[in-house]
Coordinates of C-alpha atoms in Angstrom, one line a residue:
Chain A
M1 CA -12.0 48.2 56.2
R2 CA -15.3 49.4 57.4
S3 CA -17.9 51.8 56.0
F4 CA -21.2 53.5 56.5
K5 CA -23.7 55.3 54.2
Y6 CA -25.1 58.7 55.0
Q7 CA -27.7 60.9 53.2
I8 CA -26.8 64.6 53.4
Q9 CA -29.6 66.6 55.2
D10 CA -27.9 70.0 55.2
E11 CA -29.5 72.5 52.8
T12 CA -26.2 73.7 51.4
G13 CA -24.7 70.2 51.0
L14 CA -21.0 69.5 51.8
H15 CA -19.9 73.1 51.5
A16 CA -16.6 74.7 52.3
R17 CA -17.1 75.1 56.1
P18 CA -18.4 71.6 56.9
A19 CA -16.0 70.2 54.3
G20 CA -13.1 72.0 56.0
K21 CA -14.1 70.6 59.4
L22 CA -14.4 67.1 57.9
V23 CA -11.0 67.3 56.3
K24 CA -9.5 68.4 59.6
L25 CA -11.1 65.5 61.4
A26 CA -9.9 63.0 58.7
R27 CA -6.3 64.3 59.1
E28 CA -6.5 63.7 62.8
L29 CA -7.7 60.1 62.6
D30 CA -5.2 57.3 62.3
S31 CA -7.3 55.5 59.7
A32 CA -7.3 56.3 56.0
V33 CA -10.6 57.9 55.2
T34 CA -12.3 57.7 51.7
L35 CA -15.5 59.3 50.6
A36 CA -17.5 58.1 47.7
A37 CA -20.6 59.8 46.1
G38 CA -22.0 58.3 42.9
E39 CA -19.0 57.2 40.9
R40 CA -16.6 59.7 42.4
Q41 CA -14.2 59.0 45.2
A42 CA -12.1 61.3 47.3
D43 CA -9.4 61.1 49.9
G44 CA -10.9 62.5 53.1
T45 CA -7.8 64.6 53.9
G46 CA -8.0 66.6 50.6
L47 CA -10.2 69.7 50.7
F48 CA -10.2 70.0 46.9
A49 CA -11.0 66.3 46.4
V50 CA -13.9 66.5 48.9
L51 CA -15.3 69.8 47.4
G52 CA -14.9 68.2 44.0
L53 CA -17.4 65.5 44.9
G54 CA -20.1 68.1 44.4
V55 CA -22.1 66.7 47.3
K56 CA -25.6 68.3 47.6
K57 CA -28.5 67.9 49.9
G58 CA -29.9 64.4 49.4
T59 CA -26.7 62.9 48.0
V60 CA -25.8 59.6 49.6
V61 CA -22.2 59.5 50.7
T62 CA -20.3 56.3 51.5
V63 CA -17.6 56.8 54.1
T64 CA -14.9 54.1 54.3
V65 CA -12.1 53.9 57.0
S66 CA -9.2 51.5 56.8
G67 CA -6.2 50.9 59.0
G68 CA -5.6 52.1 62.5
D69 CA -8.4 52.0 65.0
E70 CA -11.3 51.6 62.5
E71 CA -13.9 51.2 65.2
S72 CA -13.4 54.6 66.8
S73 CA -12.6 56.3 63.5
L74 CA -16.0 55.1 62.2
K75 CA -17.8 56.3 65.4
L76 CA -16.2 59.7 65.2
L77 CA -17.0 60.2 61.6
E78 CA -20.6 59.0 62.0
A79 CA -21.1 61.4 64.9
F80 CA -19.6 64.2 62.7
F81 CA -22.0 63.6 59.8
R82 CA -25.0 63.4 62.0
E83 CA -24.2 66.7 63.7
N84 CA -23.0 68.7 60.8
L85 CA -24.5 67.4 57.7
Chain B
M1 CA -23.9 113.7 40.9
E2 CA -23.2 110.5 39.1
A3 CA -25.1 107.3 39.8
Y4 CA -23.9 103.8 39.0
R5 CA -26.2 100.8 39.3
G6 CA -24.9 97.5 40.5
K7 CA -26.1 94.6 42.5
A8 CA -27.0 95.0 46.1
I9 CA -25.2 92.2 48.0
A10 CA -25.5 93.6 51.6
G11 CA -28.1 96.0 52.8
G12 CA -27.8 99.4 54.5
I13 CA -26.9 103.0 53.5
A14 CA -23.7 104.8 54.0
A15 CA -21.8 107.9 52.8
G16 CA -18.2 108.9 52.9
R17 CA -15.1 109.4 50.9
L18 CA -14.1 106.7 48.4
F19 CA -10.8 104.8 48.8
I20 CA -9.8 102.8 45.7
Y21 CA -7.9 99.7 46.4
R22 CA -5.8 98.4 43.6
K23 CA -4.0 95.1 44.1
E24 CA -0.8 94.2 42.5
K25 CA -1.1 90.8 41.1
R26 CA 2.0 88.8 41.3
R27 CA 2.8 86.6 38.3
A28 CA 5.3 84.0 38.1
K29 CA 7.2 83.5 34.8
R30 CA 7.9 80.1 33.5
E31 CA 11.5 79.6 34.4
A32 CA 13.8 76.8 35.2
G33 CA 14.2 76.2 38.9
A34 CA 17.4 75.6 40.9
G35 CA 16.8 71.9 40.7
P36 CA 13.9 69.7 42.0
E37 CA 15.3 69.2 45.5
K38 CA 16.0 72.9 46.0
E39 CA 12.7 74.1 44.7
R40 CA 10.8 71.5 46.7
E41 CA 12.5 72.8 49.8
R42 CA 11.8 76.4 49.0
F43 CA 8.1 75.5 48.5
L44 CA 7.9 73.7 51.8
K45 CA 9.6 76.6 53.6
A46 CA 7.3 79.1 52.0
A47 CA 4.2 76.9 52.9
A48 CA 5.4 76.8 56.5
Q49 CA 5.6 80.6 56.6
A50 CA 2.2 81.0 54.9
E51 CA 0.8 78.7 57.5
Q52 CA 2.1 81.0 60.3
E53 CA 0.7 84.0 58.6
L54 CA -2.7 82.5 58.1
K55 CA -2.8 81.5 61.8
A56 CA -2.1 85.1 62.8
L57 CA -4.7 86.4 60.3
Y58 CA -7.2 84.0 61.7
E59 CA -6.7 85.3 65.3
K60 CA -6.9 88.8 64.1
A61 CA -10.0 88.3 62.0
L62 CA -11.7 86.5 64.9
T63 CA -11.5 89.6 67.1
S64 CA -12.1 92.2 64.4
A65 CA -14.6 90.6 62.0
G66 CA -16.2 87.6 63.8
E67 CA -16.1 83.8 63.3
E68 CA -17.6 83.6 59.9
A69 CA -15.0 86.0 58.3
A70 CA -12.2 84.2 60.3
A71 CA -13.1 80.7 59.1
V72 CA -12.0 81.7 55.7
F73 CA -8.3 81.6 56.9
E74 CA -8.8 78.2 58.3
A75 CA -10.0 77.1 54.9
H76 CA -6.9 78.7 53.3
S77 CA -4.7 76.7 55.7
L78 CA -6.4 73.5 54.5
M79 CA -5.9 74.4 50.9
L80 CA -2.3 75.2 51.5
S81 CA -1.7 71.7 53.0
D82 CA -4.1 69.9 50.7
P83 CA -2.4 66.7 49.5
D84 CA -3.5 67.1 45.9
F85 CA -2.3 70.7 45.8
V86 CA 1.0 69.8 47.4
R87 CA 1.5 66.8 45.1
E88 CA 0.8 69.0 42.0
V89 CA 3.4 71.5 43.0
E90 CA 6.0 68.8 43.8
R91 CA 5.2 67.1 40.5
A92 CA 5.8 70.3 38.5
V93 CA 9.1 71.1 40.2
S94 CA 10.5 67.7 39.8
R95 CA 9.1 66.6 36.5
E96 CA 9.1 69.9 34.6
G97 CA 12.0 71.4 36.5
V98 CA 10.2 74.7 36.9
S99 CA 10.6 77.2 39.8
A100 CA 8.4 76.8 42.9
E101 CA 6.7 80.2 42.1
Y102 CA 5.6 78.9 38.7
A103 CA 4.5 75.5 40.0
V104 CA 2.4 77.2 42.7
D105 CA 0.9 79.7 40.2
E106 CA -0.1 76.9 37.8
A107 CA -1.5 74.7 40.5
G108 CA -3.4 77.6 41.9
K109 CA -5.0 78.3 38.5
A110 CA -5.8 74.6 38.0
F111 CA -7.6 74.2 41.2
A112 CA -9.3 77.6 40.9
S113 CA -10.7 76.7 37.5
M114 CA -11.8 73.3 38.9
L115 CA -13.9 75.1 41.5
A116 CA -15.0 77.8 39.0
G117 CA -16.4 75.1 36.8
M118 CA -18.6 73.5 39.5
D119 CA -22.3 73.8 39.2
D120 CA -22.6 75.7 42.5
E121 CA -22.5 79.4 43.1
Y122 CA -20.9 79.0 46.5
L123 CA -18.1 76.8 45.3
K124 CA -17.5 79.1 42.3
E125 CA -16.7 81.9 44.8
R126 CA -14.1 79.7 46.4
A127 CA -12.0 79.9 43.3
A128 CA -10.9 83.3 44.6
D129 CA -9.7 81.8 47.8
V130 CA -7.4 79.4 46.0
Q131 CA -5.9 82.3 44.0
D132 CA -5.5 84.1 47.3
V133 CA -3.5 81.2 48.8
A134 CA -1.3 81.0 45.6
Q135 CA -0.7 84.7 45.7
R136 CA 0.5 84.5 49.3
L137 CA 2.9 81.7 48.5
I138 CA 4.3 83.4 45.4
R139 CA 4.8 86.6 47.5
I140 CA 6.7 84.7 50.1
L141 CA 8.8 82.9 47.5
Q142 CA 9.6 86.2 45.8
G143 CA 10.7 87.7 49.1
G144 CA 8.1 90.4 49.3
D145 CA 6.3 91.9 52.3
E146 CA 2.6 91.8 52.7
D147 CA 1.0 94.4 50.5
A148 CA -0.1 97.1 52.9
K149 CA -2.0 99.9 51.6
S150 CA -4.6 100.8 54.2
P151 CA -7.1 103.7 54.6
E152 CA -6.4 106.0 57.6
Q153 CA -9.9 107.5 58.0
P154 CA -13.4 106.0 57.5
V155 CA -14.0 105.3 53.8
I156 CA -16.1 103.6 51.3
L157 CA -13.7 100.9 50.0
A158 CA -13.9 100.2 46.3
A159 CA -11.9 97.5 44.5
E160 CA -12.1 95.1 41.6
E161 CA -12.3 92.2 44.1
L162 CA -11.5 92.0 47.7
S163 CA -9.8 88.9 49.2
P164 CA -10.0 88.2 52.9
S165 CA -6.3 88.4 53.1
E166 CA -6.4 91.9 51.9
T167 CA -9.3 93.2 53.9
V168 CA -7.9 91.8 57.2
Q169 CA -4.7 93.7 56.6
M170 CA -6.7 96.9 56.9
D171 CA -8.4 98.4 59.9
Q172 CA -11.9 97.2 59.1
R173 CA -13.5 99.5 61.6
L174 CA -12.8 102.2 59.0
F175 CA -15.0 100.6 56.3
L176 CA -18.3 102.4 55.8
A177 CA -19.3 100.4 52.7
L178 CA -17.8 98.1 50.1
V179 CA -18.1 98.4 46.4
T180 CA -16.6 95.7 44.1
E181 CA -16.6 94.8 40.5
R182 CA -17.0 91.1 41.1
G183 CA -18.8 89.2 43.9
T184 CA -22.1 87.7 44.7
E185 CA -24.1 87.3 47.9
T186 CA -21.8 84.5 48.9
S187 CA -18.5 86.3 48.2
H188 CA -16.2 87.5 51.0
T189 CA -17.2 91.0 50.3
A190 CA -20.8 90.2 51.1
I191 CA -20.0 88.0 54.1
L192 CA -17.7 90.7 55.5
A193 CA -20.2 93.5 54.9
R194 CA -23.1 91.6 56.5
S195 CA -21.0 90.6 59.6
M196 CA -20.1 94.3 60.0
G197 CA -23.5 95.5 59.2
I198 CA -22.4 97.8 56.4
P199 CA -23.8 98.0 52.8
A200 CA -22.1 96.3 49.9
V201 CA -22.7 96.7 46.1
S202 CA -21.1 94.6 43.4
G203 CA -21.0 94.9 39.6
I204 CA -19.4 98.4 39.6
S205 CA -15.9 98.8 38.2
P206 CA -14.1 101.4 40.3
R207 CA -12.2 104.2 38.4
P208 CA -8.9 105.7 39.6
E209 CA -10.3 109.2 39.3
W210 CA -12.9 108.4 42.0
E211 CA -10.1 108.3 44.7
G212 CA -11.1 110.7 47.5
R213 CA -14.4 111.8 46.1
M214 CA -17.5 112.0 48.3
A215 CA -20.0 109.1 47.6
A216 CA -23.0 107.4 49.0
V217 CA -23.9 103.7 48.8
D218 CA -27.4 102.4 48.7
G219 CA -27.1 98.7 49.7
E220 CA -30.9 98.3 49.3
S221 CA -31.2 99.0 45.6
G222 CA -27.5 98.5 44.7
V223 CA -26.5 102.1 43.6
L224 CA -23.4 104.0 44.1
Y225 CA -23.7 107.8 44.0
I226 CA -20.5 109.9 43.4
D227 CA -20.7 113.5 44.7
P228 CA -24.1 113.0 46.1
E229 CA -26.5 115.9 46.2
E230 CA -27.4 117.4 49.6
G231 CA -30.4 115.6 51.1
L232 CA -29.8 112.4 49.2
L233 CA -28.7 110.6 52.3
S234 CA -31.8 111.4 54.3
E235 CA -33.8 110.5 51.3
L236 CA -32.1 107.2 51.0
E237 CA -32.7 106.6 54.7
N238 CA -36.3 107.4 54.3
R239 CA -36.6 105.1 51.3
K240 CA -35.0 102.3 53.3
R241 CA -37.4 102.7 56.1
E242 CA -40.4 102.7 53.7
R243 CA -39.0 99.6 52.0
E244 CA -38.7 97.8 55.3
L245 CA -42.2 98.8 56.4
L246 CA -43.6 97.7 53.0
A247 CA -41.8 94.4 53.1
R248 CA -43.1 93.8 56.7
S249 CA -46.7 94.6 55.8
L250 CA -46.5 92.5 52.6
E251 CA -45.1 89.6 54.6
A252 CA -48.3 89.6 56.6
L253 CA -50.2 88.8 53.4
K254 CA -48.2 85.6 52.7
D255 CA -50.6 83.1 53.8
Q256 CA -53.8 85.0 53.0
K257 CA -56.2 84.0 50.3
T258 CA -56.5 86.5 47.5
V259 CA -60.1 87.9 47.5
T260 CA -61.5 91.2 46.3
G261 CA -63.6 93.4 48.5
S262 CA -66.8 92.0 47.0
G263 CA -65.6 88.4 47.6
R264 CA -64.3 87.4 44.2
R265 CA -61.6 84.8 44.7
I266 CA -58.6 85.2 42.4
L267 CA -56.0 82.5 42.2
L268 CA -52.6 84.1 42.5
Y269 CA -50.0 81.8 41.0
A270 CA -46.3 82.0 40.2
N271 CA -44.3 81.6 37.0
V272 CA -41.2 79.5 37.5
G273 CA -38.3 78.7 35.2
G274 CA -37.5 75.4 36.8
I275 CA -37.4 73.4 40.0
R276 CA -35.0 75.9 41.5
D277 CA -37.7 78.7 41.5
V278 CA -40.4 76.5 43.2
S279 CA -39.1 77.3 46.7
A280 CA -39.0 81.0 45.9
A281 CA -42.7 80.7 44.7
L282 CA -43.7 79.2 48.0
A283 CA -41.7 81.6 50.0
G284 CA -43.3 84.5 48.0
G285 CA -46.8 83.4 48.9
A286 CA -47.9 81.7 45.7
E287 CA -51.2 79.7 45.7
G288 CA -49.9 77.5 42.9
V289 CA -47.6 77.5 39.9
G290 CA -49.4 78.9 36.8
L291 CA -46.5 78.4 34.4
F292 CA -43.8 75.8 35.0
R293 CA -41.5 76.1 32.1
S294 CA -39.9 72.9 30.8
E295 CA -37.2 74.5 28.6
F296 CA -34.5 74.4 31.3
L297 CA -34.8 70.6 31.2
Y298 CA -33.7 70.7 27.6
L299 CA -31.5 73.7 27.1
E300 CA -29.1 72.9 29.8
K301 CA -28.4 69.4 28.4
K302 CA -26.1 68.0 25.8
S303 CA -28.6 65.4 24.6
L304 CA -32.4 64.8 24.9
P305 CA -33.4 64.3 28.5
S306 CA -34.8 60.8 29.2
E307 CA -38.4 60.3 30.4
E308 CA -36.9 59.4 33.9
E309 CA -35.1 62.7 34.1
L310 CA -38.1 64.7 33.2
F311 CA -40.3 62.6 35.6
L312 CA -37.9 63.3 38.5
S313 CA -38.0 67.1 37.9
Y314 CA -41.8 67.2 37.5
K315 CA -42.2 65.0 40.6
A316 CA -39.9 67.3 42.6
A317 CA -42.1 70.2 41.7
A318 CA -45.4 68.3 42.4
E319 CA -44.1 67.2 45.8
A320 CA -42.7 70.6 46.8
M321 CA -46.0 72.3 46.1
G322 CA -48.1 69.6 47.8
E323 CA -51.8 70.2 47.3
K324 CA -51.2 73.4 45.4
R325 CA -51.7 73.2 41.7
V326 CA -48.7 73.2 39.2
I327 CA -49.4 73.8 35.6
I328 CA -46.6 72.4 33.5
R329 CA -46.1 73.8 30.1
T330 CA -44.8 71.4 27.5
L331 CA -41.6 72.3 25.7
D332 CA -41.7 75.7 24.0
I333 CA -38.6 76.2 21.9
G334 CA -37.9 77.2 18.4
A335 CA -35.0 78.0 16.1
D336 CA -34.1 81.1 18.1
K337 CA -33.8 79.2 21.3
Q338 CA -32.7 75.6 21.0
A339 CA -30.0 73.1 22.0
D340 CA -27.7 71.8 19.4
Y341 CA -29.0 68.2 19.6
F342 CA -32.4 69.4 18.2
E343 CA -30.6 70.2 15.0
L344 CA -33.3 72.6 14.0
P345 CA -32.5 74.3 10.7
E346 CA -32.0 78.1 10.8
E347 CA -35.1 80.0 10.0
E348 CA -35.7 83.4 8.5
N349 CA -38.4 84.2 11.0
P350 CA -38.2 81.9 14.0
A351 CA -40.9 83.8 16.0
M352 CA -43.3 82.5 13.4
G353 CA -41.5 79.3 12.7
L354 CA -41.4 75.7 13.8
R355 CA -41.8 76.2 17.6
G356 CA -43.9 75.3 20.6
I357 CA -46.6 72.8 19.9
R358 CA -45.7 72.7 16.2
L359 CA -42.3 71.3 16.9
C360 CA -43.8 68.8 19.3
L361 CA -46.4 67.6 16.8
K362 CA -43.7 67.3 14.1
R363 CA -41.7 65.2 16.5
P364 CA -44.4 63.3 18.4
E365 CA -42.0 61.2 20.5
L366 CA -40.7 64.5 22.0
L367 CA -44.2 65.3 23.2
K368 CA -45.2 61.8 24.2
T369 CA -42.1 61.4 26.4
Q370 CA -43.0 64.6 28.2
L371 CA -46.6 63.7 28.6
R372 CA -45.7 60.3 30.1
A373 CA -43.3 61.9 32.6
I374 CA -46.0 64.6 33.5
F375 CA -48.8 62.0 33.9
R376 CA -46.5 59.8 36.0
A377 CA -45.4 62.7 38.2
G378 CA -49.1 63.7 38.7
V379 CA -49.4 60.8 41.2
F380 CA -47.2 62.9 43.6
G381 CA -49.2 66.2 43.6
N382 CA -51.7 68.4 41.8
L383 CA -50.4 68.7 38.2
S384 CA -52.0 70.0 35.0
V385 CA -50.5 70.1 31.6
M386 CA -50.6 73.1 29.2
Y387 CA -49.8 73.2 25.4
P388 CA -48.1 76.4 24.0
M389 CA -48.5 78.2 20.7
I390 CA -51.9 76.7 19.7
A391 CA -53.4 78.4 16.7
S392 CA -56.1 75.9 15.7
P393 CA -58.4 73.4 17.4
S394 CA -56.8 70.6 15.3
E395 CA -53.5 71.1 17.0
L396 CA -55.1 70.7 20.4
R397 CA -56.9 67.6 19.2
R398 CA -53.6 66.1 18.0
A399 CA -51.9 66.8 21.2
K400 CA -54.7 65.3 23.2
A401 CA -54.7 62.2 21.0
L402 CA -51.0 61.8 21.9
A403 CA -51.9 62.2 25.5
E404 CA -54.4 59.4 25.2
E405 CA -51.7 57.2 23.5
A406 CA -49.3 58.0 26.4
K407 CA -51.9 57.0 29.0
E408 CA -52.7 53.8 27.1
E409 CA -49.0 52.9 27.1
L410 CA -48.7 53.6 30.8
K411 CA -51.8 51.5 31.5
K412 CA -50.4 48.6 29.5
E413 CA -47.0 48.8 31.2
K414 CA -48.8 49.0 34.6
I415 CA -47.0 52.2 35.5
P416 CA -49.1 54.4 37.8
F417 CA -50.1 57.8 36.5
A418 CA -52.7 60.5 37.3
E419 CA -55.5 61.9 35.2
M420 CA -55.3 65.7 35.0
E421 CA -56.6 68.8 33.2
Q422 CA -55.2 69.7 29.8
G423 CA -55.2 73.4 29.0
I424 CA -53.7 75.7 26.4
M425 CA -51.8 78.9 26.1
I426 CA -53.7 81.6 24.3
E427 CA -50.8 83.5 22.7
T428 CA -51.8 83.7 19.0
P429 CA -54.5 86.1 17.8
A430 CA -56.0 83.0 16.1
A431 CA -56.4 81.2 19.3
A432 CA -58.0 84.2 21.0
L433 CA -60.5 84.7 18.2
L434 CA -61.3 81.0 18.2
S435 CA -61.4 80.8 22.0
G436 CA -65.1 79.9 21.8
E437 CA -64.3 76.7 19.9
L438 CA -61.2 76.0 21.8
A439 CA -63.0 76.3 25.1
K440 CA -65.1 73.2 24.2
E441 CA -61.9 71.0 24.1
A442 CA -59.5 72.7 26.5
D443 CA -59.9 72.4 30.3
F444 CA -58.5 75.9 30.9
F445 CA -56.8 78.8 29.2
S446 CA -53.8 80.8 30.2
I447 CA -53.2 83.9 28.1
G448 CA -49.5 84.5 27.3
T449 CA -49.6 88.3 26.9
N450 CA -46.0 88.7 25.8
D451 CA -46.3 86.7 22.6
L452 CA -50.0 87.7 22.1
A453 CA -48.9 91.3 22.1
Q454 CA -46.1 90.7 19.6
Y455 CA -48.3 88.7 17.2
T456 CA -51.2 91.1 17.5
M457 CA -49.3 94.2 16.7
A458 CA -46.7 92.4 14.5
M459 CA -44.0 94.0 16.6
D460 CA -40.9 92.4 18.1
R461 CA -40.8 93.5 21.7
Q462 CA -37.0 93.1 21.8
N463 CA -36.6 95.6 19.0
G464 CA -35.7 98.9 20.7
Q465 CA -36.5 100.9 17.6
L466 CA -40.1 100.1 18.0
E467 CA -40.4 101.6 21.4
E468 CA -42.4 104.6 20.4
F469 CA -44.9 102.4 18.5
F470 CA -45.2 99.6 21.1
D471 CA -48.2 100.0 23.4
P472 CA -48.4 97.4 26.1
H473 CA -52.0 98.3 26.6
H474 CA -53.0 98.3 22.9
P475 CA -56.8 98.1 22.7
A476 CA -56.6 95.3 20.2
L477 CA -54.6 93.2 22.7
L478 CA -57.1 94.0 25.5
R479 CA -60.0 93.2 23.3
L480 CA -58.5 89.8 22.5
I481 CA -58.0 89.2 26.3
E482 CA -61.6 90.2 26.9
E483 CA -62.9 87.9 24.1
T484 CA -60.9 85.0 25.5
A485 CA -62.1 85.6 29.1
K486 CA -65.8 85.9 27.8
N487 CA -65.6 82.6 25.9
G488 CA -63.8 80.8 28.7
K489 CA -66.4 82.0 31.2
R490 CA -69.3 80.9 28.9
A491 CA -67.8 77.4 28.7
G492 CA -67.2 77.4 32.5
I493 CA -63.4 76.9 32.3
L494 CA -60.7 78.9 34.2
V495 CA -59.1 81.7 32.3
G496 CA -55.7 83.0 33.6
I497 CA -53.0 85.3 32.4
C498 CA -49.3 84.3 32.7
G499 CA -47.6 87.0 30.7
E500 CA -46.0 90.2 32.0
L501 CA -49.3 92.1 31.9
A502 CA -50.6 89.8 34.7
A503 CA -48.5 91.8 37.2
D504 CA -49.5 95.2 35.8
P505 CA -51.5 96.8 38.7
S506 CA -53.2 99.3 36.4
L507 CA -55.0 96.5 34.6
T508 CA -55.8 94.2 37.6
E509 CA -59.3 95.6 38.1
E510 CA -60.1 95.5 34.4
F511 CA -58.9 91.9 34.1
I512 CA -61.0 90.8 37.1
K513 CA -64.0 92.5 35.6
M514 CA -63.4 90.7 32.3
G515 CA -63.7 87.4 34.3
I516 CA -60.0 86.5 34.6
G517 CA -59.8 84.0 37.5
E518 CA -56.1 83.4 37.8
L519 CA -53.0 85.6 37.5
S520 CA -49.5 84.1 37.3
V521 CA -46.6 86.3 38.0
A522 CA -42.9 86.3 39.1
P523 CA -42.6 85.1 42.7
S524 CA -41.5 88.5 43.9
Q525 CA -44.6 90.1 42.5
I526 CA -47.1 88.0 44.2
L527 CA -47.4 89.8 47.5
P528 CA -47.7 93.3 45.9
L529 CA -50.3 92.0 43.5
R530 CA -52.2 90.3 46.4
R531 CA -52.3 93.6 48.2
R532 CA -53.7 95.3 45.1
I533 CA -56.5 92.7 44.7
L534 CA -57.4 92.8 48.4
E535 CA -57.9 96.6 48.0
L536 CA -60.2 96.2 45.0
P537 CA -63.9 96.6 45.5

């Protein structure tokens, strides 16, 4: 299991469009992806769960991957957050 | 001609015949299914078909309405295959033994209300998407065809609400304008309208008898005209052009200082209702915040906010405004506007009751916590504090004594804080008449004309029956303002106005002559007022 933290820079936070892209990416990876913000946790493949986190600009999100090729999953997710959020 | 005022959600002007779109809402009755296995299979089959449909809609929307509008169908696909959604449907068919239709309907409602309950306008709008996905599944399960009722000539499309699945079925090139009952700037209707460059207005409930009538839509001011008079359209076009010109010329004044022709510098500040409005104030060209209301920090909560919560809000405002001044008004509530946890008893006459500084002095901890938060936040910007509803110098003295206590405490606890000016609202006739005495102890005045008018004339401004008696320029009110300005000037302190009158252009010149040095108005009124002041001698 490996994880990284990321503070959301995007003005609109983790909204429907980036959330949709993130969910699509999480579904393609062979690792299980979990997002945590504050005390809430969400399965990265669930759009409602991710939207339900209520992530806004400035929120610190912890992204955890487990199983499969964790190394490359982590890299892809990190790149995604930096580019889109 | 009839005119209906709604909310402008996409700009532009259009005219044409109205086309009323009525959707059939599909409901699923609670009924026993054909067994969990069978219902689960039906659901999965329907979901697969829905997935196919959504793919086709995505392609279609991509070519006809652009990427932003098309992305919606991608989101629908994700919702359709969302693990929580699928699990919820499967749970209902197996545990409750209901039909797939009913399970989908219920799950759709549950996720829609989850989104609708979120503290975010954009996500709230997404509740309609979930309903749209559920409707699609129910239609497939019930064996219906796509609802196709499409205009055949260019029309103004009016509907209760438009979902992307519906609009994409129609030939969108035929839309001249959109009118809906529900929808905000982030709704599909608005997104679609903007991507097509057509006007859209929401907040107007379409009536069946409008079908086929001629209409015009003004997406600038949000008005729908039915059977428009001749010449209206060119008039609307002219008005639109004028508005654009005005907006552009005002935009040029954004970073200018506010100075009269003879060189008098006037501070033009913004009134804000909370941290959310601070960016609007900056964007609107404010030179500072003349009234930062604290009420939202209390009224939106279930219990008393902590010092830390208050501190973070005040700090955010201070940091956002940088060197520009922010005047924070301490809590101004009373029995007519309170949160349950205050447990204020009902009053016969709350306007004259336990409110503003009176409540704060009666519950000193309430004021001291705020003051500690404000003084601490002062380290991060240029803050001042302002006490509301002062009627006597003794009230100001008591508030200032509490401020001293707060500072002593902070000093002892070695918590950094900033010294700052402490001013008062002049909103009771008593304070205006005693402004000479008060000026010796207050660092600045800000005249709250709304309350001052109501207390001076003994007239409730909200009472429509008094309209013929209510004079916003009542000479008694103006005389109190003049008295306050004169006394403030004599003591060498800044006198501002933060009530509605501050934005009244017919009084601007008089106010400045009286010696008013600061005007605090709604963010959208700053630039027009700046232009007015620049034009003064």
